């Protein structure tokens, strides 16, 4: 069995509820194969609008960009996985590089957030990726293994669904894209590490997404690369036409 294929959009700090509604009215991707999941990560404030306006003809799920590991408490400004599930979202980005690098999120916190997501039936999309410096120093494997191990530290049997997004930090929002071969190499490392932990069959079913300057013009070659099951798109997911074009670039199932 192969992994589900996923076209995901991370809106970051863009689009309030009214812009979210306008996007969903305009978003009209071509029909996709069975088993393809479209996934949007609006701001937490726009989750309610996205869930309510989601066109029922599309296989579209809604997630959040971050969760706290506690269920409730004195954590001003945070949202819990419990609240996210209550609001009708089903997925959560965890450990996005902007959270790690701009807000100081640690590997250990990422692991706690993943556990909180599982605890409330949310599917985490675990983001990992190396900086340019780490890549130049030949530390790609070390960094990816450390991040993925920490994220999955609390997972006992690998039974719950999760995805991993490989997003090289140097490719996010920079217009620099990893080549399809770079993406395949990193994804193969991740698949191997997950297989070491939960067995090869389980690893085969974990969707591995590539992210970092994915655009309509390069999505096709990235999505065709081996071990790439989908993409996580930032800037180009803000435009309904561009995001639909990226979804349309997914090659039919072999
Ligand atoms: P980008 O962002 O497509 O704008 O590079 C990707 C991401 O950060 O998820």
Short mmCIF file of C-alpha atoms and ligand atoms in Angstrom, two decimals:
data_model
loop_
_atom_site.label_atom_id
_atom_site.label_comp_id
_atom_site.label_asym_id
_atom_site.label_seq_id
_atom_site.Cartn_x
_atom_site.Cartn_y
_atom_site.Cartn_z
CA UNK A 1 0.00 0.00 0.00
CA UNK A 2 1.27 3.47 -0.85
CA UNK A 3 0.88 6.76 1.01
CA UNK A 4 -2.06 9.09 0.55
CA UNK A 5 -1.20 12.00 -1.70
CA UNK A 6 -1.64 15.47 -0.31
CA UNK A 7 -1.70 19.02 -1.64
CA UNK A 8 -1.47 21.32 1.38
CA UNK A 9 -1.47 25.10 1.71
CA UNK A 10 0.01 26.99 4.66
CA UNK A 11 -1.46 30.48 4.73
CA UNK A 12 0.79 31.70 7.58
CA UNK A 13 -0.38 35.12 8.88
CA UNK A 14 -2.62 35.86 5.89
CA UNK A 15 -6.39 35.91 5.29
CA UNK A 16 -8.98 36.64 7.93
CA UNK A 17 -12.45 35.04 7.82
CA UNK A 18 -13.84 37.12 4.92
CA UNK A 19 -10.81 36.53 2.69
CA UNK A 20 -10.98 32.85 3.63
CA UNK A 21 -14.60 32.67 2.46
CA UNK A 22 -13.73 34.50 -0.78
CA UNK A 23 -10.88 32.05 -1.45
CA UNK A 24 -13.11 29.01 -0.95
CA UNK A 25 -15.77 30.41 -3.28
CA UNK A 26 -13.15 30.93 -5.99
CA UNK A 27 -11.17 27.71 -5.46
CA UNK A 28 -11.99 25.23 -8.19
CA UNK A 29 -9.26 22.61 -8.69
CA UNK A 30 -9.60 19.96 -11.38
CA UNK A 31 -11.02 16.61 -10.20
CA UNK A 32 -8.32 14.45 -8.65
CA UNK A 33 -7.77 10.72 -8.23
CA UNK A 34 -9.34 8.94 -5.31
CA UNK A 35 -7.24 9.18 -2.20
CA UNK A 36 -5.91 12.68 -2.89
CA UNK A 37 -6.36 15.03 0.04
CA UNK A 38 -6.44 18.81 -0.23
CA UNK A 39 -5.51 20.48 3.01
CA UNK A 40 -5.53 24.13 4.07
CA UNK A 41 -3.94 25.68 7.13
CA UNK A 42 -5.58 29.09 7.61
CA UNK A 43 -4.97 31.27 10.64
CA UNK A 44 -6.70 29.93 13.75
CA UNK A 45 -9.15 32.83 13.56
CA UNK A 46 -10.27 31.71 10.10
CA UNK A 47 -10.66 28.00 10.85
CA UNK A 48 -14.33 28.36 11.67
CA UNK A 49 -15.06 30.16 8.37
CA UNK A 50 -13.00 27.60 6.43
CA UNK A 51 -14.79 24.63 8.01
CA UNK A 52 -18.20 26.23 7.39
CA UNK A 53 -17.53 27.25 3.78
CA UNK A 54 -15.63 24.16 2.68
CA UNK A 55 -17.18 23.03 -0.63
CA UNK A 56 -18.55 19.52 -0.09
CA UNK A 57 -17.55 18.46 -3.62
CA UNK A 58 -13.85 18.77 -2.70
CA UNK A 59 -11.79 16.34 -0.58
CA UNK A 60 -10.69 19.33 1.49
CA UNK A 61 -9.63 19.20 5.15
CA UNK A 62 -8.78 22.13 7.41
CA UNK A 63 -5.94 22.35 9.90
CA UNK A 64 -4.18 24.84 12.15
CA UNK A 65 -0.61 26.11 11.98
CA UNK A 66 0.33 25.42 15.60
CA UNK A 67 -1.07 23.98 18.84
CA UNK A 68 -0.03 24.13 22.47
CA UNK A 69 0.69 20.85 24.27
CA UNK A 70 -1.58 21.53 27.25
CA UNK A 71 -5.35 21.11 26.95
CA UNK A 72 -6.18 24.30 28.84
CA UNK A 73 -4.62 26.72 31.29
CA UNK A 74 -2.94 30.06 31.82
CA UNK A 75 -1.13 30.26 28.46
CA UNK A 76 -2.16 33.63 27.05
CA UNK A 77 -2.35 33.67 23.29
CA UNK A 78 -2.11 29.91 22.79
CA UNK A 79 -4.64 27.44 21.40
CA UNK A 80 -4.96 23.81 22.42
CA UNK A 81 -5.44 20.71 20.31
CA UNK A 82 -8.70 20.15 22.19
CA UNK A 83 -10.06 23.52 20.99
CA UNK A 84 -8.89 22.85 17.46
CA UNK A 85 -10.73 19.53 17.33
CA UNK A 86 -13.84 21.19 18.78
CA UNK A 87 -13.70 23.82 16.00
CA UNK A 88 -13.89 21.09 13.35
CA UNK A 89 -10.29 21.10 12.14
CA UNK A 90 -8.62 17.73 11.65
CA UNK A 91 -4.93 18.51 11.08
CA UNK A 92 -2.15 20.54 12.71
CA UNK A 93 1.18 21.74 11.40
CA UNK A 94 3.80 21.11 14.06
CA UNK A 95 7.36 22.40 14.09
CA UNK A 96 7.18 24.65 11.05
CA UNK A 97 10.58 26.27 10.55
CA UNK A 98 9.13 29.72 11.27
CA UNK A 99 7.95 28.42 14.64
CA UNK A 100 11.37 26.90 15.29
CA UNK A 101 13.49 29.82 14.07
CA UNK A 102 11.36 32.92 14.77
CA UNK A 103 9.64 31.72 17.95
CA UNK A 104 12.32 29.47 19.40
CA UNK A 105 10.33 26.24 19.38
CA UNK A 106 12.52 23.32 20.43
CA UNK A 107 12.58 19.71 19.25
CA UNK A 108 11.26 18.66 22.63
CA UNK A 109 8.29 21.04 22.37
CA UNK A 110 7.56 19.74 18.90
CA UNK A 111 7.33 16.23 20.38
CA UNK A 112 4.90 17.39 23.05
CA UNK A 113 2.74 19.14 20.46
CA UNK A 114 2.63 16.01 18.31
CA UNK A 115 1.47 14.01 21.32
CA UNK A 116 -1.21 16.61 22.11
CA UNK A 117 -2.43 16.43 18.51
CA UNK A 118 -2.68 12.63 18.68
CA UNK A 119 -4.44 12.91 22.02
CA UNK A 120 -7.27 14.85 20.39
CA UNK A 121 -7.51 12.91 17.15
CA UNK A 122 -5.75 15.51 15.03
CA UNK A 123 -3.33 14.35 12.35
CA UNK A 124 -0.03 16.21 12.78
CA UNK A 125 1.98 17.35 9.78
CA UNK A 126 5.47 17.34 11.25
CA UNK A 127 7.75 19.87 9.58
CA UNK A 128 11.48 19.23 9.41
CA UNK A 129 14.32 20.72 7.40
CA UNK A 130 17.91 21.89 7.49
CA UNK A 131 19.36 25.38 7.24
CA UNK A 132 21.75 26.26 4.43
CA UNK A 133 24.64 26.17 6.87
CA UNK A 134 23.70 22.69 8.09
CA UNK A 135 23.42 21.47 4.49
CA UNK A 136 26.83 22.94 3.59
CA UNK A 137 28.36 21.25 6.62
CA UNK A 138 27.04 17.90 5.41
CA UNK A 139 24.65 17.57 8.34
CA UNK A 140 21.40 16.96 6.44
CA UNK A 141 20.89 13.42 7.72
CA UNK A 142 21.82 14.26 11.31
CA UNK A 143 19.40 17.21 11.43
CA UNK A 144 16.49 15.38 9.82
CA UNK A 145 16.91 12.33 12.04
CA UNK A 146 17.16 14.44 15.18
CA UNK A 147 14.02 16.40 14.30
CA UNK A 148 11.93 13.41 13.27
CA UNK A 149 13.04 11.32 16.27
CA UNK A 150 12.12 14.11 18.69
CA UNK A 151 8.77 14.72 17.00
CA UNK A 152 7.83 11.04 17.26
CA UNK A 153 9.42 10.40 20.66
CA UNK A 154 6.09 9.94 22.40
CA UNK A 155 4.52 7.76 19.72
CA UNK A 156 4.42 4.19 20.87
CA UNK A 157 3.25 2.00 18.03
CA UNK A 158 3.01 4.20 14.94
CA UNK A 159 -0.70 3.43 14.67
CA UNK A 160 -2.00 7.02 14.47
CA UNK A 161 -1.89 8.86 11.17
CA UNK A 162 0.76 11.49 10.66
CA UNK A 163 2.60 13.14 7.78
CA UNK A 164 6.07 14.62 7.53
CA UNK A 165 6.82 17.75 5.51
CA UNK A 166 10.41 18.21 4.41
CA UNK A 167 10.97 21.94 4.11
CA UNK A 168 14.60 23.00 3.68
CA UNK A 169 14.83 26.31 5.52
CA UNK A 170 16.82 27.86 2.67
CA UNK A 171 13.96 27.19 0.24
CA UNK A 172 11.09 28.68 2.24
CA UNK A 173 9.83 31.95 0.80
CA UNK A 174 13.12 32.51 -1.03
CA UNK A 175 12.27 31.41 -4.55
CA UNK A 176 15.03 28.78 -4.18
CA UNK A 177 13.58 25.32 -4.66
CA UNK A 178 15.22 22.03 -3.90
CA UNK A 179 15.68 20.00 -7.07
CA UNK A 180 13.41 16.96 -7.40
CA UNK A 181 16.52 14.84 -6.66
CA UNK A 182 17.29 16.82 -3.48
CA UNK A 183 13.69 16.29 -2.35
CA UNK A 184 13.80 12.56 -3.18
CA UNK A 185 17.09 12.08 -1.32
CA UNK A 186 15.81 13.81 1.83
CA UNK A 187 12.50 11.95 1.67
CA UNK A 188 14.29 8.61 1.30
CA UNK A 189 16.26 9.40 4.47
CA UNK A 190 13.05 10.26 6.31
CA UNK A 191 11.28 7.13 5.06
CA UNK A 192 14.21 5.01 6.22
CA UNK A 193 14.20 6.56 9.67
CA UNK A 194 10.46 6.02 10.06
CA UNK A 195 10.91 2.43 8.84
CA UNK A 196 13.64 1.83 11.46
CA UNK A 197 11.14 2.89 14.08
CA UNK A 198 7.83 1.45 12.89
CA UNK A 199 8.70 -0.98 10.08
CA UNK A 200 8.88 -0.56 6.32
CA UNK A 201 5.20 -1.12 5.62
CA UNK A 202 4.13 1.56 8.03
CA UNK A 203 6.77 3.94 6.66
CA UNK A 204 5.51 3.40 3.14
CA UNK A 205 2.10 4.71 4.17
CA UNK A 206 3.35 7.96 5.76
CA UNK A 207 2.78 10.84 3.32
CA UNK A 208 6.03 12.75 2.84
CA UNK A 209 5.43 16.28 1.54
CA UNK A 210 7.99 18.64 0.06
CA UNK A 211 7.73 22.36 0.88
CA UNK A 212 9.75 25.42 -0.07
CA UNK A 213 8.90 27.76 -2.97
CA UNK A 214 6.51 25.31 -4.64
CA UNK A 215 4.80 27.16 -7.51
CA UNK A 216 2.54 26.13 -10.41
CA UNK A 217 5.57 25.95 -12.74
CA UNK A 218 7.67 23.57 -10.60
CA UNK A 219 4.98 21.54 -8.80
CA UNK A 220 4.70 18.88 -11.52
CA UNK A 221 8.35 17.81 -11.44
CA UNK A 222 8.49 17.83 -7.64
CA UNK A 223 5.28 15.78 -7.36
CA UNK A 224 6.64 13.27 -9.87
CA UNK A 225 9.86 12.72 -7.87
CA UNK A 226 10.28 9.42 -6.08
CA UNK A 227 9.23 9.36 -2.44
CA UNK A 228 7.41 12.72 -2.81
CA UNK A 229 3.76 12.10 -1.91
CA UNK A 230 2.64 15.71 -1.90
CA UNK A 231 3.57 19.32 -1.34
CA UNK A 232 3.17 21.93 1.38
CA UNK A 233 2.76 25.29 -0.32
CA UNK A 234 3.15 28.70 1.32
CA UNK A 235 2.97 31.82 -0.86
CA UNK A 236 1.39 30.17 -3.90
CA UNK A 237 -1.46 28.73 -1.82
CA UNK A 238 -2.84 32.22 -1.19
CA UNK A 239 -4.13 32.53 -4.73
CA UNK A 240 -7.01 30.14 -5.53
CA UNK A 241 -5.94 29.86 -9.18
CA UNK A 242 -2.31 29.06 -8.35
CA UNK A 243 -3.25 26.57 -5.66
CA UNK A 244 -5.73 24.87 -8.02
CA UNK A 245 -3.00 24.70 -10.68
CA UNK A 246 -0.64 23.01 -8.18
CA UNK A 247 -3.35 20.49 -7.29
CA UNK A 248 -3.82 19.89 -11.03
CA UNK A 249 -0.09 19.18 -11.42
CA UNK A 250 -0.35 15.97 -9.38
CA UNK A 251 0.41 13.15 -11.80
CA UNK A 252 -2.24 10.41 -12.02
CA UNK A 253 -1.56 7.36 -9.86
CA UNK A 254 0.87 4.99 -11.56
P1 LIG B 1 6.75 28.96 0.53
O1 LIG B 1 6.44 28.44 2.03
O2 LIG B 1 5.99 28.05 -0.43
O3 LIG B 1 6.22 30.36 0.48
O4 LIG B 1 8.22 28.86 0.32
C1 LIG B 1 6.37 27.08 2.34
C2 LIG B 1 6.09 26.88 3.81
O5 LIG B 1 6.66 27.62 4.63
O6 LIG B 1 5.30 26.00 4.23
#
